XYZ file of C-alpha atoms in Angstrom:
673
model
C 255.648 149.257 0.512
C 257.177 146.344 2.346
C 257.927 143.003 0.780
C 255.142 140.449 1.186
C 257.517 138.221 3.124
C 258.973 140.871 5.392
C 258.423 141.091 9.120
C 259.233 144.282 10.954
C 260.367 143.954 14.544
C 259.598 146.810 16.901
C 261.803 148.366 19.540
C 261.402 145.484 21.947
C 260.505 141.795 22.125
C 256.863 142.688 22.812
C 256.413 144.532 19.482
C 256.439 142.463 16.300
C 254.486 142.430 13.031
C 254.468 140.658 9.697
C 252.698 138.220 7.370
C 251.588 134.775 8.562
C 249.268 132.158 7.106
C 246.185 131.453 9.233
C 243.994 128.365 8.848
C 240.437 129.489 8.021
C 238.283 126.535 6.930
C 238.360 123.324 4.943
C 237.331 124.997 1.729
C 239.914 127.793 1.654
C 242.683 126.360 3.792
C 245.438 128.737 4.924
C 245.002 132.427 4.101
C 247.616 135.147 4.415
C 246.972 137.680 7.210
C 248.896 140.659 8.620
C 249.667 140.007 12.310
C 250.638 142.663 14.883
C 252.016 141.768 18.324
C 251.818 144.664 20.792
C 251.105 145.185 24.503
C 250.382 141.537 25.182
C 247.856 141.245 22.339
C 248.200 139.503 18.955
C 245.852 141.089 16.394
C 245.391 140.178 12.743
C 244.065 141.890 9.614
C 243.505 140.969 5.982
C 245.839 143.721 4.801
C 248.152 146.277 6.362
C 245.723 149.011 5.322
C 243.000 147.422 7.487
C 244.960 148.316 10.624
C 243.368 151.749 10.448
C 239.774 150.538 10.618
C 239.059 146.770 10.774
C 240.624 144.212 13.111
C 239.685 140.631 12.202
C 240.543 139.158 15.596
C 242.632 139.574 18.755
C 244.319 136.930 20.934
C 245.172 137.684 24.580
C 248.642 136.259 25.205
C 248.426 136.198 29.026
C 246.327 133.011 28.899
C 247.501 131.544 25.594
C 249.230 128.179 25.164
C 251.991 128.178 22.510
C 252.878 124.916 20.808
C 255.364 124.247 18.005
C 254.045 122.097 15.168
C 255.484 120.796 11.904
C 257.843 122.779 9.701
C 257.068 126.527 9.863
C 253.894 125.755 11.821
C 252.773 126.663 15.348
C 249.481 126.639 17.285
C 248.052 129.170 19.734
C 245.289 127.914 22.060
C 243.182 130.284 24.145
C 239.779 129.857 25.730
C 239.069 126.579 23.955
C 239.915 128.030 20.534
C 243.000 126.990 18.531
C 244.728 129.184 15.936
C 246.880 127.273 13.437
C 249.544 129.564 11.965
C 252.360 129.112 9.446
C 255.373 131.288 8.643
C 257.254 131.646 5.360
C 260.387 129.969 6.722
C 261.621 127.990 9.719
C 263.694 130.948 10.892
C 260.729 133.312 10.653
C 258.601 130.800 12.549
C 261.159 130.624 15.362
C 261.353 134.429 15.602
C 257.572 134.655 15.911
C 257.444 131.960 18.610
C 260.233 133.636 20.600
C 258.473 136.998 20.402
C 255.167 135.452 21.465
C 256.725 133.615 24.408
C 258.429 136.794 25.617
C 255.179 138.774 25.180
C 253.276 136.097 27.128
C 255.814 136.242 29.977
C 255.541 140.036 30.123
C 251.742 139.911 30.064
C 251.640 137.273 32.831
C 253.783 139.464 35.082
C 251.454 142.413 34.486
C 248.293 140.436 35.456
C 246.792 141.465 38.869
C 247.067 138.753 41.570
C 244.265 138.222 44.090
C 245.034 138.821 47.766
C 243.962 136.751 50.750
C 240.606 138.500 50.924
C 239.628 136.783 47.711
C 238.214 140.039 46.294
C 238.700 140.306 42.544
C 237.351 142.535 39.816
C 233.870 142.104 38.397
C 235.192 139.557 35.855
C 238.614 137.911 36.030
C 240.769 137.939 32.892
C 240.709 134.130 32.467
C 236.891 134.121 32.741
C 236.611 136.847 30.155
C 238.906 134.886 27.875
C 236.762 131.779 28.335
C 233.600 133.685 27.391
C 235.275 135.161 24.333
C 236.538 131.723 23.423
C 233.048 130.260 23.723
C 231.674 132.937 21.397
C 234.429 132.223 18.883
C 233.691 128.500 19.129
C 230.014 129.078 18.314
C 231.004 131.124 15.281
C 233.388 128.355 14.282
C 230.605 125.758 14.470
C 228.466 127.885 12.167
C 231.421 128.131 9.814
C 231.744 124.327 9.824
C 228.086 123.982 8.875
C 228.494 126.363 5.964
C 231.671 124.572 4.889
C 229.710 121.315 4.934
C 227.129 122.852 2.628
C 229.809 124.085 0.258
C 231.450 120.677 0.110
C 228.109 118.974 -0.523
C 227.424 121.275 -3.475
C 230.973 120.987 -4.817
C 231.261 117.214 -4.633
C 227.678 116.652 -5.745
C 228.332 118.641 -8.922
C 231.622 116.799 -9.441
C 229.854 113.468 -9.070
C 227.265 114.494 -11.620
C 229.893 115.631 -14.126
C 231.771 112.349 -13.759
C 228.636 110.316 -14.285
C 227.727 112.363 -17.358
C 231.158 111.659 -18.811
C 230.733 107.946 -18.156
C 227.367 108.007 -19.879
C 228.974 109.514 -22.956
C 231.118 106.389 -23.301
C 228.085 104.645 -24.867
C 228.272 101.465 -22.808
C 225.713 98.664 -22.994
C 222.130 99.913 -22.860
C 221.494 98.371 -19.441
C 224.578 100.063 -18.030
C 223.568 103.420 -19.529
C 220.117 103.169 -17.964
C 221.658 102.549 -14.565
C 224.044 105.448 -14.986
C 221.171 107.734 -15.944
C 219.364 106.761 -12.740
C 222.395 107.550 -10.622
C 222.907 110.790 -12.553
C 219.373 111.854 -11.685
C 220.052 111.113 -8.032
C 223.191 113.238 -8.206
C 221.075 116.089 -9.567
C 218.732 115.746 -6.603
C 221.775 115.727 -4.348
C 222.835 119.119 -5.655
C 219.313 120.568 -5.475
C 218.930 119.265 -1.933
C 222.180 120.892 -0.885
C 220.940 124.220 -2.291
C 217.692 123.823 -0.368
C 219.678 123.003 2.755
C 221.579 126.269 2.435
C 218.341 128.225 1.964
C 216.612 126.669 4.974
C 219.643 126.710 7.249
C 220.903 130.193 6.562
C 217.599 132.007 6.166
C 217.098 131.450 9.871
C 215.267 128.104 10.052
C 218.192 126.136 11.440
C 220.440 128.561 13.287
C 219.442 132.023 14.467
C 222.351 133.244 16.632
C 226.039 132.440 15.910
C 227.198 134.038 19.096
C 228.679 137.047 17.305
C 227.149 140.393 18.380
C 225.238 142.227 15.662
C 227.469 144.519 13.675
C 230.693 142.832 14.790
C 232.884 141.607 11.962
C 234.445 138.230 12.550
C 237.254 136.459 10.692
C 235.085 133.379 10.255
C 232.235 135.193 8.512
C 234.745 136.920 6.258
C 236.166 133.608 5.083
C 233.049 131.620 4.169
C 232.424 133.282 0.795
C 232.339 130.536 -1.807
C 234.792 131.745 -4.435
C 236.056 135.181 -3.506
C 239.343 136.230 -5.075
C 242.173 134.061 -3.883
C 245.190 135.204 -1.933
C 247.887 132.605 -1.215
C 245.504 129.692 -0.776
C 246.564 126.221 -1.925
C 245.282 124.769 -5.170
C 243.686 121.822 -3.388
C 241.307 121.056 -0.530
C 241.986 118.634 2.315
C 239.361 117.293 4.681
C 240.613 115.397 7.759
C 239.000 111.977 8.082
C 237.900 112.537 11.663
C 235.563 115.363 10.612
C 233.470 113.257 8.231
C 231.083 112.061 10.911
C 230.428 115.626 12.046
C 229.615 116.728 8.482
C 227.306 113.741 7.960
C 225.497 114.584 11.190
C 225.048 118.247 10.240
C 223.784 117.270 6.781
C 221.261 114.838 8.247
C 219.855 117.489 10.603
C 219.515 120.145 7.893
C 218.150 117.672 5.322
C 215.447 116.576 7.777
C 214.468 120.190 8.420
C 214.407 120.841 4.675
C 211.956 118.027 4.066
C 209.760 119.112 6.983
C 209.701 122.826 6.113
C 207.895 123.625 2.880
C 209.065 127.272 2.820
C 212.172 127.914 0.759
C 212.666 124.277 -0.253
C 213.095 123.658 -3.991
C 212.156 119.993 -3.809
C 208.950 120.708 -1.923
C 207.712 122.993 -4.709
C 207.889 120.072 -7.120
C 208.797 122.092 -10.183
C 208.729 120.047 -13.358
C 211.835 118.394 -14.722
C 210.670 117.488 -18.221
C 208.416 118.619 -21.067
C 207.009 116.610 -24.006
C 209.649 115.444 -26.470
C 210.162 117.606 -29.525
C 208.360 116.100 -32.577
C 210.476 115.126 -35.565
C 208.969 117.393 -38.216
C 211.088 118.086 -41.299
C 210.943 121.506 -42.944
C 213.453 123.202 -45.242
C 214.545 126.471 -43.631
C 216.182 127.625 -46.842
C 212.882 127.355 -48.714
C 211.467 129.987 -46.346
C 214.445 132.305 -46.033
C 216.003 132.343 -49.521
C 213.947 135.426 -50.418
C 214.610 137.204 -47.144
C 218.352 137.910 -47.336
C 219.180 141.226 -45.656
C 215.876 141.501 -43.807
C 215.409 141.766 -40.067
C 214.736 138.359 -38.571
C 211.757 139.693 -36.588
C 210.015 140.653 -39.854
C 210.371 137.234 -41.506
C 207.213 135.109 -41.101
C 208.428 131.912 -39.494
C 206.481 128.755 -38.603
C 206.868 127.400 -35.088
C 208.923 124.535 -36.538
C 212.004 126.717 -36.103
C 211.042 128.011 -32.686
C 211.523 126.731 -29.177
C 208.528 126.875 -26.798
C 209.779 129.940 -24.908
C 209.387 133.652 -25.598
C 212.219 136.169 -25.781
C 211.039 137.457 -22.395
C 211.610 134.019 -20.926
C 215.016 133.815 -22.609
C 215.954 137.132 -20.966
C 214.855 135.741 -17.618
C 217.010 132.679 -18.238
C 220.040 134.944 -17.683
C 219.327 134.353 -13.977
C 220.268 130.653 -14.190
C 223.391 131.354 -12.114
C 222.030 134.068 -9.816
C 224.032 132.554 -6.957
C 227.086 134.270 -8.469
C 225.478 137.609 -7.621
C 224.505 136.351 -4.154
C 228.184 135.624 -3.526
C 229.292 138.909 -5.056
C 226.985 140.815 -2.692
C 229.145 139.644 0.226
C 232.519 140.642 -1.271
C 234.479 143.303 0.625
C 236.661 144.066 -2.391
C 235.039 145.657 -5.441
C 237.677 143.985 -7.638
C 236.782 140.529 -6.296
C 233.137 141.451 -6.810
C 233.905 142.438 -10.405
C 235.311 138.950 -11.070
C 232.008 137.349 -10.035
C 229.968 139.893 -12.012
C 232.078 139.070 -15.071
C 231.511 135.334 -14.537
C 227.760 136.030 -14.299
C 227.816 137.965 -17.584
C 229.504 134.996 -19.299
C 227.255 132.373 -17.690
C 224.168 133.739 -19.464
C 225.510 132.289 -22.741
C 226.072 128.766 -21.434
C 222.501 127.698 -22.228
C 222.793 128.770 -25.886
C 225.424 126.312 -27.115
C 222.840 123.807 -28.435
C 219.836 126.136 -28.564
C 219.380 126.742 -32.290
C 215.611 127.210 -31.941
C 214.288 130.768 -32.246
C 212.334 132.092 -29.242
C 208.829 133.465 -29.888
C 208.700 137.205 -30.589
C 206.614 138.612 -27.706
C 203.454 140.509 -28.548
C 203.367 144.183 -27.603
C 202.388 144.376 -23.935
C 203.258 140.732 -23.271
C 204.805 140.145 -19.834
C 206.642 137.412 -18.017
C 207.142 137.077 -14.285
C 209.377 134.681 -12.381
C 208.926 134.635 -8.612
C 211.736 132.617 -7.049
C 211.867 134.377 -3.681
C 211.394 131.119 -1.787
C 214.117 129.229 -3.643
C 216.634 131.847 -4.713
C 215.578 135.133 -3.124
C 214.624 137.091 -6.294
C 211.596 138.307 -8.241
C 211.763 139.070 -11.962
C 209.349 140.892 -14.282
C 209.711 141.515 -18.064
C 207.501 143.470 -20.457
C 207.601 143.837 -24.252
C 207.711 147.628 -24.688
C 208.066 147.803 -28.487
C 207.262 145.467 -31.382
C 209.229 147.096 -34.236
C 212.004 147.181 -33.353
C 211.416 144.400 -30.798
C 212.432 145.664 -27.360
C 211.891 144.424 -23.816
C 212.435 145.844 -20.338
C 213.463 143.632 -17.441
C 213.700 144.193 -13.674
C 214.928 141.837 -10.948
C 215.178 142.540 -7.234
C 216.823 140.093 -4.849
C 216.487 139.796 -1.098
C 220.143 138.734 -1.139
C 221.513 142.187 -1.771
C 221.246 143.187 -5.449
C 218.997 144.622 -8.158
C 219.357 144.037 -11.921
C 217.590 145.840 -14.745
C 217.954 146.078 -18.510
C 216.298 147.337 -21.683
C 217.255 145.187 -24.678
C 216.423 145.824 -28.341
C 217.090 142.898 -30.680
C 218.665 143.814 -34.012
C 218.987 140.747 -36.256
C 219.985 140.293 -39.866
C 219.868 137.315 -42.210
C 223.128 137.219 -44.191
C 222.502 134.217 -46.430
C 224.747 131.630 -44.789
C 224.237 132.829 -41.239
C 222.026 134.944 -38.992
C 223.495 137.687 -36.777
C 221.642 138.594 -33.584
C 222.826 141.826 -31.967
C 221.255 142.759 -28.610
C 221.382 146.537 -28.182
C 221.171 148.182 -24.777
C 222.813 147.894 -21.401
C 222.445 145.639 -18.384
C 222.585 147.366 -14.995
C 223.443 145.678 -11.703
C 223.538 147.444 -8.341
C 224.547 145.985 -4.971
C 222.532 147.349 -2.080
C 225.222 147.415 0.619
C 228.125 148.969 -1.302
C 226.243 150.932 -3.942
C 228.523 149.448 -6.622
C 226.753 149.977 -9.960
C 227.913 147.767 -12.851
C 226.906 148.316 -16.474
C 227.647 146.147 -19.513
C 226.158 145.056 -22.841
C 225.834 141.730 -24.660
C 227.943 140.313 -27.497
C 226.784 139.254 -30.984
C 225.269 135.787 -31.412
C 225.657 134.087 -34.808
C 223.695 131.075 -36.092
C 225.719 129.290 -38.800
C 224.885 126.794 -41.576
C 221.498 128.219 -42.520
C 221.731 126.818 -46.074
C 223.233 123.384 -45.493
C 224.697 121.394 -42.625
C 223.979 121.286 -38.922
C 223.027 124.575 -37.280
C 225.514 125.812 -34.691
C 225.856 128.956 -32.577
C 228.852 131.135 -31.804
C 229.282 134.177 -29.556
C 231.816 136.852 -30.450
C 232.787 140.375 -29.496
C 233.839 142.323 -26.423
C 232.083 143.080 -23.152
C 233.206 146.090 -21.121
C 231.888 146.026 -17.548
C 232.150 149.372 -15.768
C 231.598 150.047 -12.071
C 230.200 153.581 -12.186
C 230.760 154.131 -8.471
C 234.570 153.793 -8.472
C 235.445 153.319 -12.191
C 236.778 149.753 -11.832
C 236.613 148.046 -15.232
C 236.639 144.562 -16.724
C 237.351 143.842 -20.402
C 236.113 140.456 -21.651
C 236.865 139.122 -25.131
C 234.735 136.372 -26.726
C 236.925 134.844 -29.430
C 235.015 133.853 -32.608
C 235.404 130.257 -33.694
C 238.044 129.614 -36.340
C 238.844 126.278 -37.947
C 242.524 127.262 -38.147
C 242.869 128.524 -34.579
C 244.711 126.465 -31.983
C 242.688 128.026 -29.178
C 240.006 126.086 -27.385
C 236.571 126.749 -28.972
C 234.268 129.289 -27.317
C 237.198 130.881 -25.498
C 236.698 133.886 -23.220
C 239.542 135.912 -21.714
C 239.512 139.061 -19.649
C 241.305 141.385 -17.278
C 239.988 143.245 -14.220
C 241.447 146.717 -13.664
C 241.076 149.446 -11.070
C 240.259 153.081 -11.868
C 243.944 153.804 -12.613
C 244.106 151.065 -15.244
C 246.213 148.757 -13.070
C 245.397 145.067 -13.738
C 244.554 142.915 -10.689
C 242.949 139.710 -12.041
C 243.145 137.647 -15.220
C 239.929 135.851 -16.235
C 239.834 132.841 -18.539
C 237.509 130.052 -19.586
C 234.806 129.246 -22.128
C 231.287 130.596 -22.357
C 229.772 127.101 -22.460
C 231.609 125.544 -19.493
C 233.417 127.563 -16.811
C 235.300 130.732 -15.858
C 238.340 131.089 -13.601
C 240.167 134.037 -12.054
C 243.859 134.363 -11.228
C 245.211 137.116 -8.996
C 248.072 139.080 -10.551
C 251.117 139.348 -8.284
C 253.569 140.863 -10.773
C 253.541 142.310 -14.275
C 256.350 142.981 -16.722
C 256.815 143.977 -20.338
C 257.991 141.306 -22.752
C 258.755 141.226 -26.440
C 256.855 139.943 -29.436
C 254.061 142.478 -29.713
C 252.797 143.709 -33.077
C 253.891 147.059 -34.527
C 256.787 147.290 -32.106
C 254.528 147.230 -29.025
C 255.605 145.228 -26.011
C 253.340 142.566 -24.589
C 252.485 142.704 -20.913
C 253.366 139.509 -19.084
C 251.453 138.792 -15.893
C 252.639 136.504 -13.121
C 249.620 135.132 -11.285
C 248.659 132.839 -8.470
C 247.008 129.518 -9.439
C 243.562 130.122 -11.010
C 240.427 129.780 -8.915
C 237.062 128.554 -10.188
C 234.410 131.275 -10.355
C 231.642 129.494 -12.243
C 230.949 126.018 -13.632
C 228.031 125.097 -15.875
C 225.459 122.682 -14.512
C 225.008 119.465 -16.513
C 221.941 119.388 -18.732
C 218.943 117.368 -17.519
C 218.421 113.813 -18.659
C 216.863 113.623 -22.151
C 217.691 117.285 -22.812
C 218.495 116.522 -26.456
C 214.800 115.704 -26.992
C 213.561 118.712 -24.982
C 215.127 121.532 -27.048
C 218.329 121.236 -24.953
C 216.606 123.120 -22.141
C 218.449 123.606 -18.856
C 216.855 122.737 -15.510
C 215.648 126.330 -15.145
C 214.398 126.569 -18.740
C 212.224 123.476 -18.238
C 210.302 125.357 -15.526
C 209.910 128.721 -17.263
C 206.733 127.847 -19.184
C 205.226 125.765 -16.393
C 201.639 126.932 -15.679
C 201.449 129.171 -12.607
C 198.402 130.495 -10.756
C 197.805 134.205 -10.343
C 200.033 135.565 -13.120
C 198.932 138.493 -15.291
C 196.676 137.629 -18.284
C 199.487 138.972 -20.508
C 202.023 136.428 -19.196
C 203.946 134.365 -21.773
C 202.801 131.147 -20.071
C 199.275 131.908 -21.324
C 200.241 132.455 -24.960
C 198.251 129.776 -26.844
C 200.536 129.134 -29.842
C 203.561 128.717 -27.581
C 201.729 126.331 -25.280
C 200.455 124.262 -28.219
C 203.984 124.017 -29.569
C 205.308 122.806 -26.203
C 202.624 120.095 -26.244
C 203.842 118.910 -29.667
C 200.764 120.180 -31.561
C 202.719 122.158 -34.140
C 200.046 122.412 -36.854
C 197.570 123.854 -34.350
C 200.324 126.127 -32.989
C 201.028 127.540 -36.469
C 197.320 128.269 -36.973
C 197.087 130.042 -33.608
C 200.306 131.970 -34.317
C 198.841 133.403 -37.525
C 195.691 134.498 -35.662
C 197.690 136.263 -32.926
C 200.001 138.014 -35.389
C 197.091 139.225 -37.530
C 195.368 140.582 -34.391
C 198.572 142.433 -33.508
C 198.806 143.920 -36.998
C 195.221 145.204 -36.684
C 196.036 146.815 -33.322
C 199.099 148.507 -34.822
C 197.079 149.885 -37.739
C 194.494 151.183 -35.271
C 197.169 153.034 -33.282
C 198.682 154.462 -36.474
C 195.246 155.680 -37.631
C 194.642 157.358 -34.256
C 198.060 159.024 -34.446
C 197.386 160.330 -37.967
C 194.005 161.661 -36.886
C 195.581 163.483 -33.964
C 198.152 165.086 -36.265
C 195.423 166.217 -38.680
C 193.602 167.857 -35.761
C 196.791 169.590 -34.655
C 197.107 167.498 -31.536
C 200.145 165.636 -30.278
C 200.002 161.962 -31.180
C 200.097 159.669 -28.184
C 202.793 157.013 -28.392
C 202.427 153.556 -26.904
C 203.164 153.490 -23.173
C 204.198 150.267 -21.397
C 202.161 149.304 -18.367
C 204.869 148.492 -15.802
C 207.889 150.453 -17.078
C 208.555 154.095 -17.901
C 211.491 155.979 -19.386
C 213.969 157.584 -16.989
C 217.540 158.882 -17.063
C 220.008 157.107 -14.796
C 221.803 159.621 -12.556
C 225.074 157.655 -12.480
C 225.486 156.425 -16.064
C 223.471 159.195 -17.763
C 221.629 156.577 -19.820
C 217.953 157.018 -20.704
C 216.032 153.730 -20.663
C 212.825 152.057 -19.559
C 212.922 151.080 -15.884
C 210.404 149.415 -13.605
C 207.961 151.913 -12.106
C 206.390 149.470 -9.652
C 202.891 148.143 -9.166
C 203.062 144.674 -10.734
C 203.532 142.622 -7.583
C 200.949 144.717 -5.725
C 198.444 144.081 -8.540
C 199.212 140.379 -8.295
C 198.586 140.397 -4.540
C 195.187 142.032 -5.148
C 194.591 139.939 -8.294
C 193.584 143.169 -10.012
C 194.575 142.935 -13.658
C 192.024 145.445 -14.975
C 194.782 147.575 -16.558
C 196.123 144.718 -18.677
C 195.285 144.630 -22.406
C 193.683 141.552 -23.962
C 196.508 140.422 -26.243
C 195.900 136.670 -26.379
């Protein structure tokens, strides 16, 4: 293969090819592209391999204006559209400009000239170029609008983080109150920007970008938020003269967002707080000292050690950063897509760092739905399919190009000083367009200081993410906390490999804050490995942010440290199934701060469940005595199937829930509450 900086000149001045940097947008800056000059046309591609199937754009040189810029920089203008290009060196830049000028001269000589009759072809070349330029300009305007949205979200989140840090300085009470107010406004700023994206790009603001359906354009390729970086700079620059345009675009979209109730998060008015957690004291050790070695699900626990959410709702909370999957659905490269999938798998732990409360064990047949089609494009349904061992099935389908499903069995042990929680089972994720099918499992969660001290949570173990379509793989390592380690706490590292085992990206970060990816450009073997093995040393480009945790809501420390999504999960909702976790009485009483009443109700529900289990066991024994096959419990919305790609047998969604909700026909549902 050729060197990344090489340019191969053809047999004549009108044939030239090589790497150049092309300006794409304000978010991603210059991106490396493979340019080919031939027959009076300058075409460009993302890679040399794309020459066989996908051209990202073509510039007709007969009508182009060539202008030299700063060092290594030149500009091509055609049909009202400007292309800003940079070469690796001044000499390379000059060779490109000379070749382009010669190609333009040759193309101009080849253009047909009109005679005195004035008869020309059906559409003159300059007119065609103008039309093509106008179409490109329209696409560029759409790109600018999307870039504006991205910058609003980026800087809004940065503002909120900065304000949160200032609040932690513990200034005078009056100053803290003011900072909290501004922090809340920053949160609204971020939510509004998300709503703006939903309204604008679901068709409410702009319908036609001027690009024919099915045509791939360079601009649409480059507006993915955080796809894997090439040679992009480690900073973003926004020219001052574009600020007014961005403010104008934001004002238009914000006005439409407020006027259009569909798809607007703010218009739904989802709650942003729950009652403060009461300050009840209870000695956990007094309850658990006789339970060492037992499964946590079999230990009778008062609600004092719970949080007012069920395990089904905690599973659903994995979708807090579903936008990572929305972005991944638009990746052309499966390796870039793997980076975002890996970031999503890590992000599900970010809400657990302060969450020492135990979620409610769902009753058998309990369900939980989360319909966020209007805000985030997905619908989620969970069902408790087994009580001992506790197991749940989960299914999510998104209008933004992906489906996720999982069956999780919780295995937990009390070890005396700590509790280990081991989720068993796999998570499946499939992208509709590519068919890429990713499978991974969860790591072990450990709750420390059960006997004495402040409870704290750690995550440890390995996650292997496998793409069953092409065998790409990602290996993530969650490092356990160690007092003697020099590493940052909660550290996560990983590597993304293709089917041949060749590493392409290094992943790094922490499970409670952020994840970054760095593209590998060279690898070598160094010294210092254990047992005589050589360490692999990777040379990478600067890391790029994949995921960043949202700040917690104001007063989160008094609301079980719930995230913005978690605060809405138990919010009453019309039309849900009678088995939905929102309707569970002990959980709702606990959320309201009525813990004594919640404990009484919890005992009633658990005793009712024990009676139902004994009834099923008696029926099974009777069937066996009569020589009949005992009927096992069958979930209502899920059934067991074998996956054709992974070969795994698990409970998957069989359909019918959302149709039953539309009809409001819940006659099949058991009375569990």
